[in-house]
Coordinates of C-alpha atoms in Angstrom, one line a residue:
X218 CA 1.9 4.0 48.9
X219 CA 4.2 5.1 51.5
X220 CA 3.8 8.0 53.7
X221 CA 7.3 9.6 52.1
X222 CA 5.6 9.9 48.6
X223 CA 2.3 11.0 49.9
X224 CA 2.8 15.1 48.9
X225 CA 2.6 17.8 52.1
X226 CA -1.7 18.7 52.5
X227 CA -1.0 22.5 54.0
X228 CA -2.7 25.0 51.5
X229 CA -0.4 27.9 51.2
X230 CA -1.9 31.5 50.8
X231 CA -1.6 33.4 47.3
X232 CA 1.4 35.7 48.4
X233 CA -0.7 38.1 46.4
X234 CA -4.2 38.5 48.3
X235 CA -5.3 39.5 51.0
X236 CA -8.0 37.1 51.5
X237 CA -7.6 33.7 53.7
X238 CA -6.7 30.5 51.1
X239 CA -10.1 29.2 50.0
X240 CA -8.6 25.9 49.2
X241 CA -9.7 23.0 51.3
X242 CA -7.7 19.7 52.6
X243 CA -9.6 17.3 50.0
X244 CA -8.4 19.8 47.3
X245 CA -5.1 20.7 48.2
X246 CA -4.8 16.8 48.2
X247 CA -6.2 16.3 44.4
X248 CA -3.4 19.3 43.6
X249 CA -0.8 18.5 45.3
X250 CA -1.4 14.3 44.0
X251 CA -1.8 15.4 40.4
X252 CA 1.1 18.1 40.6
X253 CA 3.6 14.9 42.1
X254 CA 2.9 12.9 38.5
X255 CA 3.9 16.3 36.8
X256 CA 7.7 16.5 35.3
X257 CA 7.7 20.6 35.1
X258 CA 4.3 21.3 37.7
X259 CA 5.0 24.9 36.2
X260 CA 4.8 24.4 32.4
X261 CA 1.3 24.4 31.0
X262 CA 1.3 22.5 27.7
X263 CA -0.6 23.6 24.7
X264 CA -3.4 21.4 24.9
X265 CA -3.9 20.9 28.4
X266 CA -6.9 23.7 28.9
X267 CA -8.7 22.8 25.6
X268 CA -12.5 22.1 26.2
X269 CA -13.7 18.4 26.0
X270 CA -15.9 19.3 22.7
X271 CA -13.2 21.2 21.3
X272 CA -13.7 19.9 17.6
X273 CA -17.4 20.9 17.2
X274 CA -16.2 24.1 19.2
X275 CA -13.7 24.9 17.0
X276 CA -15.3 24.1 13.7
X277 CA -17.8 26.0 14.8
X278 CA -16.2 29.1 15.7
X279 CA -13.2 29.2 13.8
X280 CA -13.8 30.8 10.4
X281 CA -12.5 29.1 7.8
X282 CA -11.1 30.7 4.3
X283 CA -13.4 30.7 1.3
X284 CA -13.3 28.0 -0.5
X285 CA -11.0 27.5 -3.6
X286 CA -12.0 28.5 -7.0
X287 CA -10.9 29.1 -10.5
X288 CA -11.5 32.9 -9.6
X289 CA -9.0 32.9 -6.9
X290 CA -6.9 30.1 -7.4
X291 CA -3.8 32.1 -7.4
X292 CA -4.0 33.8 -4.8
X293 CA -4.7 31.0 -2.7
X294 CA -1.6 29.3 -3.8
X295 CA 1.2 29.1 -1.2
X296 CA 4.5 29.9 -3.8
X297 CA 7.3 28.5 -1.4
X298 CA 5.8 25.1 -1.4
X299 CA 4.7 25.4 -5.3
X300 CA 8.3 26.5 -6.2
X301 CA 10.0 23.6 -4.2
X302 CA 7.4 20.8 -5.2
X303 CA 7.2 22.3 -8.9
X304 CA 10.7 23.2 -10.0
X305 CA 12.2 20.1 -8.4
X306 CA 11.0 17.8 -11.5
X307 CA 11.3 19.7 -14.2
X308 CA 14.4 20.9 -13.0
X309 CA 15.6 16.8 -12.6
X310 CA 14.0 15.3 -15.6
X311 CA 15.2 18.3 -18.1
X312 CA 18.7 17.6 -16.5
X313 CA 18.3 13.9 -16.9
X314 CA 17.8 14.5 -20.8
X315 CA 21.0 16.3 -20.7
X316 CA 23.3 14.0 -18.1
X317 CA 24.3 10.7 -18.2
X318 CA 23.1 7.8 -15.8
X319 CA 26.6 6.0 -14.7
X320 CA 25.9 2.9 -12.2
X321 CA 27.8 4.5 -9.0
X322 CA 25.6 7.3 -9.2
X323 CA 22.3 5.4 -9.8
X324 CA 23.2 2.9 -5.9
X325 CA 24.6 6.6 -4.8
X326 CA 21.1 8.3 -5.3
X327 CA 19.2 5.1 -4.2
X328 CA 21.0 5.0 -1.4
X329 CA 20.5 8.5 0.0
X330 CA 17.3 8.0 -0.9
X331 CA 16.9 5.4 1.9
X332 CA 18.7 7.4 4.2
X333 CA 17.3 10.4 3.7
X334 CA 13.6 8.8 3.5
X335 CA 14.8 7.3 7.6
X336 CA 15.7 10.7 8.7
X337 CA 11.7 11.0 8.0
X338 CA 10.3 7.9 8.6
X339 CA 12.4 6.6 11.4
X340 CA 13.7 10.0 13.2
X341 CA 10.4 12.8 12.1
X342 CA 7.7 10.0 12.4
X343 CA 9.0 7.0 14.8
X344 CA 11.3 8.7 17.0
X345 CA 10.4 12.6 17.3
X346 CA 6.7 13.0 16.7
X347 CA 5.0 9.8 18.2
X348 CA 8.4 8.9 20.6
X349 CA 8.3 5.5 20.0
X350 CA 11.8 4.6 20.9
X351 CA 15.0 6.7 22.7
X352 CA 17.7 7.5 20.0
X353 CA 21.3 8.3 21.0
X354 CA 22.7 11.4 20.3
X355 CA 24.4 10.3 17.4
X356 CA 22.1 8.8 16.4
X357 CA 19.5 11.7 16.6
X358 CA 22.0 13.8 14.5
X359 CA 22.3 12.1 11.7
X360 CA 18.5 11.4 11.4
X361 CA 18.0 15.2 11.6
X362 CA 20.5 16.2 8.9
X363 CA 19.3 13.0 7.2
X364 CA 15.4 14.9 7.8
X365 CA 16.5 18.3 6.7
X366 CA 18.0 16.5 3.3
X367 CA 14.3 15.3 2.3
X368 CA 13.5 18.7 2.4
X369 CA 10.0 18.5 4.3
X370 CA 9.9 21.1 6.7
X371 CA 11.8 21.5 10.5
X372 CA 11.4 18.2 13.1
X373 CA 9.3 20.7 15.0
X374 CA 6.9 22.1 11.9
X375 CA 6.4 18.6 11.1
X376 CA 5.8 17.0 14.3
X377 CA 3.6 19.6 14.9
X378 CA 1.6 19.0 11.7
X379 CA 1.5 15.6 12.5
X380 CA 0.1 15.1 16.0
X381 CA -2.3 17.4 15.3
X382 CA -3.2 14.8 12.2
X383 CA -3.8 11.9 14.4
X384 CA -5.3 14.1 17.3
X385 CA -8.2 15.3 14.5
X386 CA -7.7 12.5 11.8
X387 CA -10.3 12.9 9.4
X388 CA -11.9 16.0 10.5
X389 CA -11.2 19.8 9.3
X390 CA -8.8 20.2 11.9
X391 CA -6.7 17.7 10.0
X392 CA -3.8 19.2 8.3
X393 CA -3.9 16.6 5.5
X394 CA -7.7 15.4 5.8
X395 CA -8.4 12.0 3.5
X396 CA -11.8 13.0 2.9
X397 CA -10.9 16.0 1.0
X398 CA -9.6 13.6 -1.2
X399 CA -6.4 11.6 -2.8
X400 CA -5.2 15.1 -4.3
X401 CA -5.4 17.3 -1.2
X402 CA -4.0 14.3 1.6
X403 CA -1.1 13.9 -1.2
X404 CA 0.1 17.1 -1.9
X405 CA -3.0 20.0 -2.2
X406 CA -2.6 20.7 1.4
X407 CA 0.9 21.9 1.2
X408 CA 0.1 24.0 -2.2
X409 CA -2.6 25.3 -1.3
X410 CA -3.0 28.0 1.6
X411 CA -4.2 25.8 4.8
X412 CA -8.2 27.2 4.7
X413 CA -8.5 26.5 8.7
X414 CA -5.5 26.3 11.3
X415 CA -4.5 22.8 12.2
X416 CA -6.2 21.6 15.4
X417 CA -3.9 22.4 19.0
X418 CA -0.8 19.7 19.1
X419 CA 1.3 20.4 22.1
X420 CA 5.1 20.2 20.8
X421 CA 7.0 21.5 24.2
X422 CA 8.6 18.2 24.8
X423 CA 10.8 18.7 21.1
X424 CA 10.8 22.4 22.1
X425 CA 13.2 21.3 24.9
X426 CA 15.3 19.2 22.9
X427 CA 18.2 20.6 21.7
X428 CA 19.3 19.1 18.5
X429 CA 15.8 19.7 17.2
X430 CA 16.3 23.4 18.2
X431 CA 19.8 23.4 16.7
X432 CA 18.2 21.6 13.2
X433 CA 15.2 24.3 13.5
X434 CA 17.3 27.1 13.9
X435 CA 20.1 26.0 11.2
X436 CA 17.3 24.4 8.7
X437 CA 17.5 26.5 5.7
X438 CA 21.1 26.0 5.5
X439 CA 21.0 22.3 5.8
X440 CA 18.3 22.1 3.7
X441 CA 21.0 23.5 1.2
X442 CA 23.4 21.5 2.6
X443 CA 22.1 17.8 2.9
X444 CA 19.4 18.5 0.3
X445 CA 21.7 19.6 -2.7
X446 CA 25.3 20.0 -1.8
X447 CA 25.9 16.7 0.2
X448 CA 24.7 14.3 -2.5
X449 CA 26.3 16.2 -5.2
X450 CA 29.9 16.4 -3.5
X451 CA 30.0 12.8 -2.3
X452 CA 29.0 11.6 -6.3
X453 CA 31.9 14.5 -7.7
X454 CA 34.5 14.2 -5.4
X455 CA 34.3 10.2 -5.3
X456 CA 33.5 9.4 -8.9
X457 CA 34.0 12.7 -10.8
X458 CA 30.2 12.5 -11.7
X459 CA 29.6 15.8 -10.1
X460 CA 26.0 16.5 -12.6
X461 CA 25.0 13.1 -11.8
X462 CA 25.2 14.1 -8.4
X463 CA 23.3 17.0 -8.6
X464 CA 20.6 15.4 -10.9
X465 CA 20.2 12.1 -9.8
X466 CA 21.4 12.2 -6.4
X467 CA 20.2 15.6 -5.6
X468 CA 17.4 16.8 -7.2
X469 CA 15.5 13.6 -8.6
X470 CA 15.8 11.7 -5.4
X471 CA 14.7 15.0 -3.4
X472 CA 11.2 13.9 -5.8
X473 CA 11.3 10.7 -5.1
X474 CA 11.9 11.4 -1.2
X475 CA 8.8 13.7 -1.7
X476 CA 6.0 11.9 -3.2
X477 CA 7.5 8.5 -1.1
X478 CA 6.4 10.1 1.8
X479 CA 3.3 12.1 0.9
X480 CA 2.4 8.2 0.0
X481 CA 1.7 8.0 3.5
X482 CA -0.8 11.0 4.1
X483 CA -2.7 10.2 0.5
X484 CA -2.1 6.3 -0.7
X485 CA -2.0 5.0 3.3
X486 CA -6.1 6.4 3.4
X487 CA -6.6 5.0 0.3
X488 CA -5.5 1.6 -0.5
X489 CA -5.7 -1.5 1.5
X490 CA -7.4 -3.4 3.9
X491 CA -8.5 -2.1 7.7
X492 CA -7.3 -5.1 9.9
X493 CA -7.7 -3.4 13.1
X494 CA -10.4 -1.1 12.7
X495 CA -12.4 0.9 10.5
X496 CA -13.2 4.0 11.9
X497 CA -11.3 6.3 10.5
X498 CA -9.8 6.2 7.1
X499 CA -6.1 4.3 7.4
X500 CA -5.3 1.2 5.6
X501 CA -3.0 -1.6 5.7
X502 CA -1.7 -2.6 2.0
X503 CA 2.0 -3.7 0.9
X504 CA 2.1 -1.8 -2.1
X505 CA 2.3 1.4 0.0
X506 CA 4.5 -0.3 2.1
X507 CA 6.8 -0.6 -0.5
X508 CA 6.8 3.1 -2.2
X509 CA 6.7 4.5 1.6
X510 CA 10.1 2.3 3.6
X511 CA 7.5 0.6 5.3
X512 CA 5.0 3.1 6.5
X513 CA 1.8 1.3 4.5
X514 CA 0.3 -0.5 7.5
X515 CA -1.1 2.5 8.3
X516 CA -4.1 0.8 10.1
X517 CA -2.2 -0.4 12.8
X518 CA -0.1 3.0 12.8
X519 CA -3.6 4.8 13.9
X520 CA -4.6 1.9 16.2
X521 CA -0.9 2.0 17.7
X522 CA 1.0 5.1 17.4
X523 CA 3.4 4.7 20.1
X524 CA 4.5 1.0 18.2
X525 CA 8.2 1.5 16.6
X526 CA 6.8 -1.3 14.0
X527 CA 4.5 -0.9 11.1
X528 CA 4.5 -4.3 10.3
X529 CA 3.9 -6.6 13.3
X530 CA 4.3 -9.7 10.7
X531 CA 8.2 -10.9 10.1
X532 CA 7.8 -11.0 6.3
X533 CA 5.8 -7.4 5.7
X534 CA 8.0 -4.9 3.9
X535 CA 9.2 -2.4 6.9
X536 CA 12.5 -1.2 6.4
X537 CA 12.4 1.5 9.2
X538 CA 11.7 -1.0 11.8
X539 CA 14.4 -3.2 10.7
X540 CA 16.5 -0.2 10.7
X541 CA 15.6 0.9 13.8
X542 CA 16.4 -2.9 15.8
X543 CA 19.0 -2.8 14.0
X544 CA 20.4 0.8 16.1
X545 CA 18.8 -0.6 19.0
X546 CA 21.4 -4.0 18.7
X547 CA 24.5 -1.9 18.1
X548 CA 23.3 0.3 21.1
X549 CA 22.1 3.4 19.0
X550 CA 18.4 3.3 20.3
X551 CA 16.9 1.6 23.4
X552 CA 13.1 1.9 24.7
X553 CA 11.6 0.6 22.2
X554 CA 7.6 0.6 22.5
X555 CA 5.6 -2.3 21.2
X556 CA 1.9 -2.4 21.7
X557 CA 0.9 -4.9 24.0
X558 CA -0.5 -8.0 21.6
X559 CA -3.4 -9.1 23.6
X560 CA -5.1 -5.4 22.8
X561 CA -3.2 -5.8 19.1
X562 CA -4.8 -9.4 19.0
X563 CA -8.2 -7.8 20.0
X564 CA -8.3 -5.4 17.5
X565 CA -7.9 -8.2 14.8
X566 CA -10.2 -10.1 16.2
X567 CA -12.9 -7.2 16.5
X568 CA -12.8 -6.7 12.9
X569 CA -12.7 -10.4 12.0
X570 CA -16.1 -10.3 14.2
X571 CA -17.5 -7.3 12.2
X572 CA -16.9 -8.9 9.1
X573 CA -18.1 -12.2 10.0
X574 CA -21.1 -10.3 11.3
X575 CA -21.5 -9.1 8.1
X576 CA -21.7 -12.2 6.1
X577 CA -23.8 -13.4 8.8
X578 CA -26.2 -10.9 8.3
X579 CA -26.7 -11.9 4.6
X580 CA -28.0 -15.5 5.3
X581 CA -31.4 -16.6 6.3
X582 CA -31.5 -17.8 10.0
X583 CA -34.1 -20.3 12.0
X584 CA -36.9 -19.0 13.8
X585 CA -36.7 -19.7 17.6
X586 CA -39.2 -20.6 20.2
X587 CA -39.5 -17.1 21.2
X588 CA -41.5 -16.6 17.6
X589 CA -42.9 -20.0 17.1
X590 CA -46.1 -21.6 18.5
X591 CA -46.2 -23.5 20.8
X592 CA -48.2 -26.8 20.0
X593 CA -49.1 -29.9 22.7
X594 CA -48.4 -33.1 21.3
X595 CA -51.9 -34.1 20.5
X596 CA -52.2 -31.1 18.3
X597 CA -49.3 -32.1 16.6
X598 CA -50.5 -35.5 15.5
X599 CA -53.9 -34.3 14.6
X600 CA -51.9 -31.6 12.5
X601 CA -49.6 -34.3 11.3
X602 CA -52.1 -36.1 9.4
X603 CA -53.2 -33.5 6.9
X604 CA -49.2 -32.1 6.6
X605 CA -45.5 -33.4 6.9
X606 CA -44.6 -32.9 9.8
X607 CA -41.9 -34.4 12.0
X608 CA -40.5 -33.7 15.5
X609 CA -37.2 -34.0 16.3
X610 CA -35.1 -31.9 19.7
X611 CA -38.4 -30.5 20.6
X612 CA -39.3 -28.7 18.2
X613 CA -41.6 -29.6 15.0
X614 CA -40.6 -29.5 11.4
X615 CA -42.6 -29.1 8.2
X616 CA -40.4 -31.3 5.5
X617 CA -43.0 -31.0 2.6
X618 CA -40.3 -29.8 0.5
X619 CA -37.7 -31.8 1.5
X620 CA -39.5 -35.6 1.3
X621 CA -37.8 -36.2 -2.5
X622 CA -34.5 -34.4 -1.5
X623 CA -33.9 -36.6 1.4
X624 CA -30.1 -38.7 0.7
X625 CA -32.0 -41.7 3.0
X626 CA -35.1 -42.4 1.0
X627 CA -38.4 -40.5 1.1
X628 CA -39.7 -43.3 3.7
X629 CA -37.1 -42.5 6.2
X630 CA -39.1 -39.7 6.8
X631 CA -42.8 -40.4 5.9
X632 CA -42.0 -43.3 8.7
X633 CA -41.7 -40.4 11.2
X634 CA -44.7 -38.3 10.6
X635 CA -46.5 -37.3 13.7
X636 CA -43.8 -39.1 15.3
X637 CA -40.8 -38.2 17.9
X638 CA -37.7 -39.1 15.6
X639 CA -34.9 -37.0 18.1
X640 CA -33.3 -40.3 18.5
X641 CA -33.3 -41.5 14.8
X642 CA -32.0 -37.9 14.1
X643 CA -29.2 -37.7 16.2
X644 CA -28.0 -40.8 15.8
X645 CA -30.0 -43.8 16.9
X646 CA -30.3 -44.3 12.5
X647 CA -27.8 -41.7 11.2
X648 CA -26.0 -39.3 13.2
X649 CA -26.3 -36.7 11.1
X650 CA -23.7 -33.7 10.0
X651 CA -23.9 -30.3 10.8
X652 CA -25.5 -29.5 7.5
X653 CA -28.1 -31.6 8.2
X654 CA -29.0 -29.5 11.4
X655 CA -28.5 -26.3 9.9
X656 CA -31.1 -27.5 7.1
X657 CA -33.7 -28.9 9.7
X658 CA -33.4 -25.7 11.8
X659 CA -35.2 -23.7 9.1
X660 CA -37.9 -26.1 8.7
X661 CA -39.2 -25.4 12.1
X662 CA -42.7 -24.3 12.4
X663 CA -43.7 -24.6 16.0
X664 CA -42.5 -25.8 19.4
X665 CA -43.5 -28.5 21.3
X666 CA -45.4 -28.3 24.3
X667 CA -43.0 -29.9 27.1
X668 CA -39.6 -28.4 25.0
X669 CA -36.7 -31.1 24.5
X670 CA -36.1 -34.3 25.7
X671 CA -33.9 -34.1 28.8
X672 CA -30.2 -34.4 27.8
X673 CA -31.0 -32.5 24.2
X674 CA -31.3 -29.4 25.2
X675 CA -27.8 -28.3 23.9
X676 CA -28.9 -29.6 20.5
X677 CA -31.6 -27.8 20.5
X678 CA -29.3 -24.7 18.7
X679 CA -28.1 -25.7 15.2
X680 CA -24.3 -25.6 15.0
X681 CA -24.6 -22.4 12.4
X682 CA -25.7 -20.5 15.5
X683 CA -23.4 -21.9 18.0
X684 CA -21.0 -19.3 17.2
X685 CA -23.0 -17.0 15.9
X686 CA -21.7 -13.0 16.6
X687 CA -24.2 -11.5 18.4
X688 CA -24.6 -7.6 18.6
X689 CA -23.9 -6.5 22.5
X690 CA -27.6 -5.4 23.0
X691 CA -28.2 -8.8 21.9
X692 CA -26.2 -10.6 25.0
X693 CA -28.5 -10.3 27.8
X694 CA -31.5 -11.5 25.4
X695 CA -32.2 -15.4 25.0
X696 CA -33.0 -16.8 21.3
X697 CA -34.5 -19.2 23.2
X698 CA -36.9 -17.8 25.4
X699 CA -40.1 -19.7 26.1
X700 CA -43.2 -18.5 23.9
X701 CA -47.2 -18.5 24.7
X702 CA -49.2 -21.8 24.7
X703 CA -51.1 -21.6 20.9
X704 CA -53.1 -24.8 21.0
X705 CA -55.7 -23.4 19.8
X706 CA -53.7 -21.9 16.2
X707 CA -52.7 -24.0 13.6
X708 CA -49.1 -23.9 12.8
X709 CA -49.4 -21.6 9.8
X710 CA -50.9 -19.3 12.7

């Protein structure tokens, strides 16, 4: 670093007090360094003095509301959100009864259905609440009108809400917690009165944005506006379907927006698979891919929140990434964040460990020297005459079972009792597969006093175990750790 960006060391007095500065030069430093990486040094987030434990703190402090009943189930119930998420249908299906379907309305709804499903997906989730790419100014108006047509709340209220469901996912101080179940992630935690405050999100960087203060300020109006009138003018005005417009294009595809979306707080915990990891409750499945414009790889969402993507793969169903390149080549958007793929490829791999680990744990595995006698080779032959046994790689085999089963012949192996047969084994007769080691490796029933012949010692491990996943307290531990001397102990022990 040079000495120009190195900040001044001088403690300056409180202008306030009385008393000489307290601070010293090492401080001063450790201030002055963190204030220099600081955009605003004088704005204080709203997260940026919680406590490290503040989750258990909270849970533990904060009371929550009673829980819901059948007693006081309507007063819990919050009206605004049960009128707009209630009337909406019946309002749209009874007028559906009553209006016909013509074909310019039906590409007109499903069309504002996409674009008002973006102003969410791509401008309230991509762009606003996890700033995953830069949006021009024009572009950031018409995803905020776009927004404010699906009818879902302010940028800011939803941002909000959302941070603060990543920040605590899973947990009570999740808004839309997946463990209270498909219902409540879907749509019982916008019915229902909240029964604890979300967890702290700090939203002061949209607070300083101002189209989101303009669409914040104005958003009742063009709630009206993009929800209801738009739709409806555009189908009356360009076809003469003006009740088609309303009903289709206004009020069932406000539904549709809905429940397309709440697919990603409900369905995305739900369904799927957990490619990247498995802590927490997200999943990866194409089916909600398709019923949310592309937010069902919600896995790698919570692995990668900053990513613009969904789908990292060129042929999984992600509309809003497409959309957003798209912006980006016709110089609408710029910045946009990718994840870097060695940690993405690390993920996947950690999981395709965890689930090979899994299987792995299922099978029956060798014994190894560190749990096997230890015989010298006299013992072995005296043993050898009363039982089949047979030493190959240095360690020594009991193949009573396996004299009739043998492809070769019985007497390829009744040849080599009491015998050394490493160099029939591994080749010098039949160099045999890898099931063949894998087979022989859990015959084992003692070690030879003296170990492997020099060269074998690498075949010593059976090829299933080669690349076998081993836990991390199991690293600095060898399999293959030398054992007592047994002579005395049959091999049965």
């Amino acid at each position: 670093m040079s000495s120009d960006s190195v900040p001044a060391m001088a403690a300056t007095p409180s202008p306030n007090s009385d008393a000489p500065s307290m601070t010293t030069p090492s401080t001063t430093t450790k201030q002055a360094t963190a204030l220099h990486f600081i955009e605003n040094p004088e704005h204080v987030p709203a997260d940026a003095n919680i406590p490290d434990n503040y989750v258990s703190y909270t849970l533990k402090h904060q009371k929550s509301l009673p829980p819901v009943t059948w007693e006081n189930f309507v007063d819990e119930l919050n009206w605004l959100h049960v009128a707009i998420l209630g009337l909406t249908p019946i309002i749209g299906f009874v007028g559906a009864i009553l209006t016909p379907f013509r074909w310019q309305t039906a590409l007109w709804s499903v069309l504002y259905y996409y674009m008002t499903g973006l102003g969410i997906t791509a401008g309230y989730h991509r762009l606003w609440a996890h700033r995953s790419y830069n949006a021009s100014r024009p572009l950031q108006y018409f995803l905020a009108l776009s927004g404010a047509g699906a009818v879902e709340g302010s940028i800011r209220w939803w941002a909000r809400g959302h941070r603060a469901h990543h920040r605590y996912t899973d947990t009570d101080l999740d808004p839309y917690n997946a463990h209270k179940g498909l219902w409540w992630s879907h749509i019982g935690w916008m019915i229902l009165k909240p029964r604890r405050k979300p967890g702290v999100a700090d939203v002061s960087d949209l607070s300083k944005n101002d189209i989101v203060k303009w669409q914040h300020r104005h958003y009742l109006k063009l709630v009206f506006i993009m929800g209801i009138f738009f739709p409806t003018l555009v189908a009356g005005f360009g076809w003469g379907d003006w009740m088609g417009g309303y009903v289709y294009s206004g009020v069932l595809r406000l539904v549709f927006v809905h429940h397309s979306t709440f697919c990603v707080n409900s369905l995305a915990h739900w369904l799927g698979e957990t490619p990247f990891d498995d802590k927490h409750t997200p999943r990866d499945h194409m089916i909600t891919a398709l019923v949310t414009i592309g937010e069902g790889y919600h896995n790698f969402h919570h692995q990668f929140p900053m990513d613009y993507r969904n789908a990292i793969k060129w042929y999984q169903y992600d509309p809003t990434k497409w959309f957003i390149w798209v912006c980006q080549q016709i110089g609408l958007a710029s910045h946009l964040k990718t994840f870097p793929e060695n940690e993405v490829r690390k993920g996947q791999l950690t999981m395709q460990l965890k689930r090979l680990r899994e299987t792995q744990e299922l099978l029956s595995w060798p014994s190894d020297n560190s749990h096997l006698p230890v015989i010298s080779w006299e013992s072995y032959q005296a043993q050898a005459k009363t039982r089949p046994l047979i030493c190959v790689g240095g360690f020594i085999h009991d193949v009573a079972n396996f004299l009739d089963e043998h492809p070769g012949g019985r007497h390829l192996l009744t040849k080599n009792i009491g015998k050394d047969a490493t160099t029939a084994f591994f080749g010098g007769v039949y160099d045999h597969s890898n099931a063949a080691h894998n087979l022989l490796a859990m015959k084992r029933v003692g070690v030879l006093h003296g170990g492997s012949p020099h060269g074998l010692e690498d075949k010593m491990i059976p090829p299933s175990q080669r690349l076998r996943v081993a836990r991390y307290n199991e690293m600095g531990a060898s399999g293959y750790s030398s054992a007592a001397l047994s002579d005395g102990e049959g091999l049965l022990g």
